[in-house]
Coordinates of N, CA and C and ligand atoms in Angstrom, one line a residue:
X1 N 19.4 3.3 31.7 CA 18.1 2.6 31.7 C 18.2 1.1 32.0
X2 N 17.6 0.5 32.9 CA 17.3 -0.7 33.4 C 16.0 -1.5 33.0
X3 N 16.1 -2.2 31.8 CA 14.7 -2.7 31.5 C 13.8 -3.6 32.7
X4 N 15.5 -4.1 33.8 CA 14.5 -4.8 34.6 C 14.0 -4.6 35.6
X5 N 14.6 -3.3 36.0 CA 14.0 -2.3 36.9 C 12.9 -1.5 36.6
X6 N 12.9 -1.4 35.5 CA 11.4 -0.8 35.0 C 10.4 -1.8 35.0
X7 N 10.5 -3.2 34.6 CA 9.8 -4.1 35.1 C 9.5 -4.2 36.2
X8 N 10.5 -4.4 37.2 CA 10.1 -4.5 38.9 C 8.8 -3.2 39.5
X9 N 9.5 -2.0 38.4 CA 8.2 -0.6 38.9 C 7.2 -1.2 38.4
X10 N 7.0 -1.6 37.2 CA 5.2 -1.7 36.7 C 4.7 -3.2 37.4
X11 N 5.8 -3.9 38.1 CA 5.2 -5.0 38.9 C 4.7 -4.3 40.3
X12 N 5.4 -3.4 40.9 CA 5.3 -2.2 42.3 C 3.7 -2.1 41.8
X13 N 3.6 -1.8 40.8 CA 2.4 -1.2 40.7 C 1.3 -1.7 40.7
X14 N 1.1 -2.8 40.1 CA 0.8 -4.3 40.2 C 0.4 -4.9 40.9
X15 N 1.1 -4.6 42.2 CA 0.6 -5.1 43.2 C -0.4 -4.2 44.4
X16 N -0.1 -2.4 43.9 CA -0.5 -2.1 44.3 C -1.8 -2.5 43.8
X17 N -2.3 -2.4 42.2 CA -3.7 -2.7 41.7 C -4.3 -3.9 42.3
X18 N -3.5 -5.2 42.7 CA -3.9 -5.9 43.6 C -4.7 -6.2 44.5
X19 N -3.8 -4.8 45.3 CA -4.4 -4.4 46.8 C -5.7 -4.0 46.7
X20 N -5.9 -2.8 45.8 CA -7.4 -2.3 45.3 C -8.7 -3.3 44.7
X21 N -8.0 -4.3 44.1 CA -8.7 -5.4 43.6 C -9.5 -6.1 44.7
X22 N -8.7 -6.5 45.6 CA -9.1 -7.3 46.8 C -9.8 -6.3 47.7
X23 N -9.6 -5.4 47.9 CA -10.6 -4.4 48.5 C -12.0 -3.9 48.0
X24 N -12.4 -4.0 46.9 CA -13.3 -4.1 46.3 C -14.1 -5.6 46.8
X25 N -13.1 -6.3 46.4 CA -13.9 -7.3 46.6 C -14.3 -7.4 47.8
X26 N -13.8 -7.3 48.8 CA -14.0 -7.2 50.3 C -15.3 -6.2 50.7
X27 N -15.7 -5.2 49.6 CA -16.5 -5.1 50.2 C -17.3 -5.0 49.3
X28 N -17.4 -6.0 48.8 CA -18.7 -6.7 47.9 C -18.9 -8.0 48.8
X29 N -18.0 -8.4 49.3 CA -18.2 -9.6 50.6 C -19.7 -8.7 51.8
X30 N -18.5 -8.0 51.9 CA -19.5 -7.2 53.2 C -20.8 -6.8 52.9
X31 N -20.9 -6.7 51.2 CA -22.7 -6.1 51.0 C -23.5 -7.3 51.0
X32 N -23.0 -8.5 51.1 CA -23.5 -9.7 50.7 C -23.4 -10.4 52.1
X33 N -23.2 -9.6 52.9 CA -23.3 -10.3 54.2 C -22.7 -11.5 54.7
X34 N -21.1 -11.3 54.4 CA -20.6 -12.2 54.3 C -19.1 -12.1 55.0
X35 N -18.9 -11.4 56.3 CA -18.4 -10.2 56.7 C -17.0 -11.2 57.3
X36 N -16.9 -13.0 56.8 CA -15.7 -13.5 57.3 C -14.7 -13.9 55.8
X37 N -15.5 -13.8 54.5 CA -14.7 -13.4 53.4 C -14.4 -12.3 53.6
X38 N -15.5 -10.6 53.8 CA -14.5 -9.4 53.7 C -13.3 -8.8 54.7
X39 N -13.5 -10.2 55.6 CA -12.1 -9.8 57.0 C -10.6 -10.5 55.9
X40 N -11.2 -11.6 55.4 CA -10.1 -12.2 54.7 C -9.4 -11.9 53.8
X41 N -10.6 -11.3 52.9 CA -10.1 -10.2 51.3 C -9.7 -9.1 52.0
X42 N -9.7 -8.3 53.2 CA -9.3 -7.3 53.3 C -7.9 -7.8 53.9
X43 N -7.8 -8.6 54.7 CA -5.6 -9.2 55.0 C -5.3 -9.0 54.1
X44 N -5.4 -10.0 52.6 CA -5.1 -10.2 51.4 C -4.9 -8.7 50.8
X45 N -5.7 -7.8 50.6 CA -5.5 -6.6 50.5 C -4.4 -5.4 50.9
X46 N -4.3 -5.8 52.1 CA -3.0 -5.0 53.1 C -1.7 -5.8 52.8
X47 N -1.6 -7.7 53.0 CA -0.7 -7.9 52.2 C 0.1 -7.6 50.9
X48 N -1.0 -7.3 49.8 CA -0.5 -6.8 48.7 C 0.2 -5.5 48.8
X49 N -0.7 -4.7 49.8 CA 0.3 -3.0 49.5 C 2.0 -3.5 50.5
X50 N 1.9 -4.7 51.0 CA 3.3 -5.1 51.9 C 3.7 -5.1 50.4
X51 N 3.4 -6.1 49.8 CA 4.2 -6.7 48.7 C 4.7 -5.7 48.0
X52 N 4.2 -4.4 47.8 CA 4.7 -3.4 46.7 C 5.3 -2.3 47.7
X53 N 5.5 -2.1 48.5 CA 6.3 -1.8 49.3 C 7.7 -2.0 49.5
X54 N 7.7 -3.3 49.7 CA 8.7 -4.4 50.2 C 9.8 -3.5 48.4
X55 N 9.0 -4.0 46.9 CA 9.6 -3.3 46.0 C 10.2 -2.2 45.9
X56 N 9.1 -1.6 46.4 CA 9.4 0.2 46.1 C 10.9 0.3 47.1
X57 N 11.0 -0.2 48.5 CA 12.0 -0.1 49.4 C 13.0 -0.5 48.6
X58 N 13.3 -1.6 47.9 CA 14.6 -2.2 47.1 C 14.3 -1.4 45.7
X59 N 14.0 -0.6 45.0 CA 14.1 -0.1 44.4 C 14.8 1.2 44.8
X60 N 14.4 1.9 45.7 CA 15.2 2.9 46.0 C 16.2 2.7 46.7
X61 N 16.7 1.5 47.2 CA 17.7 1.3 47.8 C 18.8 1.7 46.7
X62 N 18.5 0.7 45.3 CA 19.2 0.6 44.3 C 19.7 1.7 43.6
X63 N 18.6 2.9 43.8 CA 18.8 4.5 43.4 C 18.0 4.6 42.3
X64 N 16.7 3.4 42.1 CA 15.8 3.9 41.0 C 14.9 4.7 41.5
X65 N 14.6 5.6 40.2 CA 13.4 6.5 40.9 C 12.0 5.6 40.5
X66 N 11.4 5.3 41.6 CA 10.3 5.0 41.0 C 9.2 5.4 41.2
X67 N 8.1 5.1 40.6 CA 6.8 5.7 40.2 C 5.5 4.9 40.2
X68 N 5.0 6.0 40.7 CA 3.3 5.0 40.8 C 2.6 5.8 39.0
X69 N 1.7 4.7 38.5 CA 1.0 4.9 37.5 C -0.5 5.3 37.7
X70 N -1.6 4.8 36.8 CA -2.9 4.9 36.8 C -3.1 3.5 37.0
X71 N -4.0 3.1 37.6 CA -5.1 2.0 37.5 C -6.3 1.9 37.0
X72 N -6.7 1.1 36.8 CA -8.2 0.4 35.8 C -9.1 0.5 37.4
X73 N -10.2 0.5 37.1 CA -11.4 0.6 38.1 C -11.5 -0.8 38.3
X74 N -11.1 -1.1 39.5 CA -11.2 -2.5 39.6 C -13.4 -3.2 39.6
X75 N -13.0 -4.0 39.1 CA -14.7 -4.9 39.1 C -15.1 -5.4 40.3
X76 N -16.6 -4.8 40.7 CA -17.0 -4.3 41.9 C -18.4 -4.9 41.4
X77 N -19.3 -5.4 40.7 CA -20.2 -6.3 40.5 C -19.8 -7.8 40.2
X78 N -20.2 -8.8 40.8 CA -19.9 -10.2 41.1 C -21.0 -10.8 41.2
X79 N -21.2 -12.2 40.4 CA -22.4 -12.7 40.4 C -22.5 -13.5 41.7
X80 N -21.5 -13.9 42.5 CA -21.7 -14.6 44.2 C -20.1 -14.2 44.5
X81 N -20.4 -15.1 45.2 CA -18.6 -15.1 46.0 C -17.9 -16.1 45.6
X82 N -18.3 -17.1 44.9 CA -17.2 -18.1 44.3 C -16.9 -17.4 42.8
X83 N -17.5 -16.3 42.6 CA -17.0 -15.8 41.2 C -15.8 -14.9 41.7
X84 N -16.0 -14.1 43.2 CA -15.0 -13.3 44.0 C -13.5 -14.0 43.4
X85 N -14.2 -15.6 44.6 CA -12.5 -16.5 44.6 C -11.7 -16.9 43.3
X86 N -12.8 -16.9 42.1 CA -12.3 -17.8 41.3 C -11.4 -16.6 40.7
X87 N -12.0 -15.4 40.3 CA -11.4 -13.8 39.8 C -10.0 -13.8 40.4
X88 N -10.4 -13.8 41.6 CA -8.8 -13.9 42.6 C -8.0 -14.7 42.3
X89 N -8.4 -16.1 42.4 CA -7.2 -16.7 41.8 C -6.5 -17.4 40.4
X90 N -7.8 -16.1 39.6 CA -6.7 -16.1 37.9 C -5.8 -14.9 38.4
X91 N -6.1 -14.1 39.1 CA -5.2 -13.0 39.4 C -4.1 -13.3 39.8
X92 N -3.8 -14.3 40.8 CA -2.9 -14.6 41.4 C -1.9 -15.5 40.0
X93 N -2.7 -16.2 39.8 CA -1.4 -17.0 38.5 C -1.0 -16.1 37.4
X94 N -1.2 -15.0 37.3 CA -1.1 -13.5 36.5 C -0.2 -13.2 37.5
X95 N -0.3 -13.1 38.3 CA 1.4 -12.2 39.4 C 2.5 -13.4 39.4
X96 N 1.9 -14.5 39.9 CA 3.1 -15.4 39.3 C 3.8 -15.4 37.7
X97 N 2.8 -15.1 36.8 CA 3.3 -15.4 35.7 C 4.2 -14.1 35.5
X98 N 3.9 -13.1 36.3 CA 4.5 -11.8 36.0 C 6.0 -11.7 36.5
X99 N 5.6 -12.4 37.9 CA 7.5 -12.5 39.0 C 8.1 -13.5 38.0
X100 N 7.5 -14.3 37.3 CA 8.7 -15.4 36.4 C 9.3 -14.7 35.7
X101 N 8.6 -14.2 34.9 CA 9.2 -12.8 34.4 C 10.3 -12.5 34.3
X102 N 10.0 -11.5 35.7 CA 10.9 -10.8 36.2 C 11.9 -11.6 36.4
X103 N 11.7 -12.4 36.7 CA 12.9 -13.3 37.6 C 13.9 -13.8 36.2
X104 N 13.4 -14.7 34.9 CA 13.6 -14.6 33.8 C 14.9 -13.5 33.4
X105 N 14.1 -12.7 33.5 CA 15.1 -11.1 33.0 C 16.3 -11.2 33.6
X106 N 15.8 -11.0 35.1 CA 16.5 -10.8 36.4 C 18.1 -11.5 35.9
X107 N 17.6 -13.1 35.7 CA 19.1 -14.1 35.7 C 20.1 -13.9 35.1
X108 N 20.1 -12.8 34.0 CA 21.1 -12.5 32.8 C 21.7 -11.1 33.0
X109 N 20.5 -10.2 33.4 CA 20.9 -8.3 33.5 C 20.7 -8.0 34.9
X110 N 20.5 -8.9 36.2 CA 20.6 -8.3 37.4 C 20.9 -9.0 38.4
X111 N 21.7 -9.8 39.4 CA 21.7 -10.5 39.7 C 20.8 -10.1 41.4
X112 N 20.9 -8.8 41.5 CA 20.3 -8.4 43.1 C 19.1 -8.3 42.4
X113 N 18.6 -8.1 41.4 CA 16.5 -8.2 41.4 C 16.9 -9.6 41.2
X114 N 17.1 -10.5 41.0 CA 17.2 -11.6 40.5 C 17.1 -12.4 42.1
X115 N 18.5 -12.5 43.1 CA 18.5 -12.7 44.6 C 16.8 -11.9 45.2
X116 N 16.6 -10.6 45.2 CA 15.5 -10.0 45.7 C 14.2 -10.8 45.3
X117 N 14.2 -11.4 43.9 CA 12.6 -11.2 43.6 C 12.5 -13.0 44.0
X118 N 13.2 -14.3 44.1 CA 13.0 -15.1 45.1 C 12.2 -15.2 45.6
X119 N 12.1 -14.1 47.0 CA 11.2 -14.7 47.9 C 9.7 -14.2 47.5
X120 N 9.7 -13.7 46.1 CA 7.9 -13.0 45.8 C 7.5 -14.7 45.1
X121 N 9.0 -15.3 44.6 CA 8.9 -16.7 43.7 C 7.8 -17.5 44.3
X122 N 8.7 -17.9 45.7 CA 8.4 -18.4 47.4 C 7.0 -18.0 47.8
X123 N 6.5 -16.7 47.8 CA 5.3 -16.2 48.4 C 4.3 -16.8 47.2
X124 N 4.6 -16.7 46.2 CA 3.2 -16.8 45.0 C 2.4 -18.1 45.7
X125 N 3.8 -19.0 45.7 CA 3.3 -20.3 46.0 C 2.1 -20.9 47.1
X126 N 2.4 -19.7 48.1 CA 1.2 -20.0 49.3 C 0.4 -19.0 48.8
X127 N 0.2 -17.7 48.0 CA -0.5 -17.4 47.8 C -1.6 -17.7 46.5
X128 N -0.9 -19.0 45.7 CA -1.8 -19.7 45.1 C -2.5 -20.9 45.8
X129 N -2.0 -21.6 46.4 CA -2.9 -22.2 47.5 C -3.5 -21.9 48.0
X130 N -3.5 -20.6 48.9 CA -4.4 -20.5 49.4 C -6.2 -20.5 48.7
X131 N -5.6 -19.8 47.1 CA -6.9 -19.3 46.5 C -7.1 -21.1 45.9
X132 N -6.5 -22.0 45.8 CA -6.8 -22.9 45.1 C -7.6 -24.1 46.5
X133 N -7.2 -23.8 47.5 CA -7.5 -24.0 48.6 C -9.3 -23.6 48.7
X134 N -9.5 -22.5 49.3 CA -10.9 -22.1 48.9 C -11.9 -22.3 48.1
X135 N -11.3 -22.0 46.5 CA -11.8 -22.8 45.5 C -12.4 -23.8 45.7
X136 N -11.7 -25.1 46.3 CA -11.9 -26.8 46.3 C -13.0 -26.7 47.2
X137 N -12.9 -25.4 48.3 CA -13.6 -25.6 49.6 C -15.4 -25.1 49.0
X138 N -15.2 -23.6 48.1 CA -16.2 -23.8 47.9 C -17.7 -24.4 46.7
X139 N -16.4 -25.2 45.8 CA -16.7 -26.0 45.2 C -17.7 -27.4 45.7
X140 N -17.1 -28.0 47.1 CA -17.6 -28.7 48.2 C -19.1 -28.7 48.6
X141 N -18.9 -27.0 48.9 CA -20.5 -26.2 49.4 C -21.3 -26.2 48.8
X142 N -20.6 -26.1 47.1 CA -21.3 -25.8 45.9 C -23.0 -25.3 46.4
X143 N -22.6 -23.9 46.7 CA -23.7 -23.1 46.5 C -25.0 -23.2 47.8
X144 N -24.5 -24.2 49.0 CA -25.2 -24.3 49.9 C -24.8 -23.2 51.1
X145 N -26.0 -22.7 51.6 CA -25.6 -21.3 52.6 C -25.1 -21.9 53.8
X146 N -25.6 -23.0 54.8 CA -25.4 -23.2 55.5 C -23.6 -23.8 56.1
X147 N -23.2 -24.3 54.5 CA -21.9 -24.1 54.5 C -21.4 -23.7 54.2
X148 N -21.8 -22.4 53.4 CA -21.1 -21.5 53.3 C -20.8 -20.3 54.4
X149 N -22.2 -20.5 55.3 CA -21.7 -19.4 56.6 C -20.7 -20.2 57.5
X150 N -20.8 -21.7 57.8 CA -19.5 -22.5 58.5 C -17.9 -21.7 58.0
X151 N -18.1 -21.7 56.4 CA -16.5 -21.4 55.5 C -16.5 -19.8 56.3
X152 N -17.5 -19.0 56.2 CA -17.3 -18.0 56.4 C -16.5 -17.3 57.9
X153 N -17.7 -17.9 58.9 CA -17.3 -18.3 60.6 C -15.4 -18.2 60.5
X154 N -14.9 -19.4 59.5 CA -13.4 -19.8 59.9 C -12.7 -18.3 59.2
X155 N -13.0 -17.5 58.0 CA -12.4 -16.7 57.3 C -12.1 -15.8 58.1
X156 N -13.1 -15.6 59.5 CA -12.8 -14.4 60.2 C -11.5 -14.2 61.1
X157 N -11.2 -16.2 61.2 CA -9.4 -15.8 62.2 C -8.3 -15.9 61.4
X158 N -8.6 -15.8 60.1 CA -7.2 -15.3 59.2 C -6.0 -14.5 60.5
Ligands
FEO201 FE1 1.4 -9.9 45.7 FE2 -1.0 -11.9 45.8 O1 0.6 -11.4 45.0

């Protein structure tokens, strides 16, 4: 038994809830007519099932069996779309706090999750920007449509 292999699975999973999270939201974007956040939450979305993929592949490399669990019904009523972004990016500092983690573990009982889980270190980092990014942008807008359809226009060339 590998405690930090069993960590890396309920992070696999993790990310899969991720993916579902952002999909939801994406199309709470799209009922709100807002169809250059739901192009953007849905990337974000498909990136995530990369990210737990990318795991599940080095997990089985390693000869763990691993395993998908249950998820929670991700939250699919939102009071606008800066409640979307802001949701997303407590999420995202919750995956970081979770790869530290891992990584934590990793340095003492594994040195290949330890080398492997790096570049999720590396990724968090633009994937916190980005959401902290947004945030600033639509804090800016604060709640004006006209630029909020400008922010939206750009989300569509993700
Ligand atoms: Fe896979 Fe957005 O962290």
């Amino acid at each position: 038994m590998s405690k930090v292999l069993d960590k890396l699975n309920e992070q696999m999973n993790f990310e899969y809830e991720s993916a579902y999270i952002y999909k939801q939201m994406a199309m709470y974007a799209d009922d709100i007519d807002l169809p250059g956040f739901a192009h953007w939450l849905n990337a974000q979305s498909r990136e995530e099932i990369e990210h737990a993929e990318k795991m599940l592949d080095f997990l089985q490399d390693v000869g763990y069996e691993a395993k998908l669990t249950g998820m929670s019904e991700p939250k699919a009523d939102y009071e606008n779309i800066e409640e979307v972004v802001k949701t997303a990016f407590d999420h995202e500092k919750e995956v970081t706090r979770r790869i530290n983690e891992i990584a934590d573990l990793a340095r003492e009982e594994d040195k290949r999750v330890y080398s492997f889980i790096q570049w999720y270190i590396d990724e968090q980092v633009e994937e916190e920007a980005n959401f902290d990014q947004l945030t600033t942008r639509l804090e800016r807008i604060n709640g004006n449509w006209s630029g909020l359809y400008i922010l939206d226009g750009e989300l569509k060339h993700r």
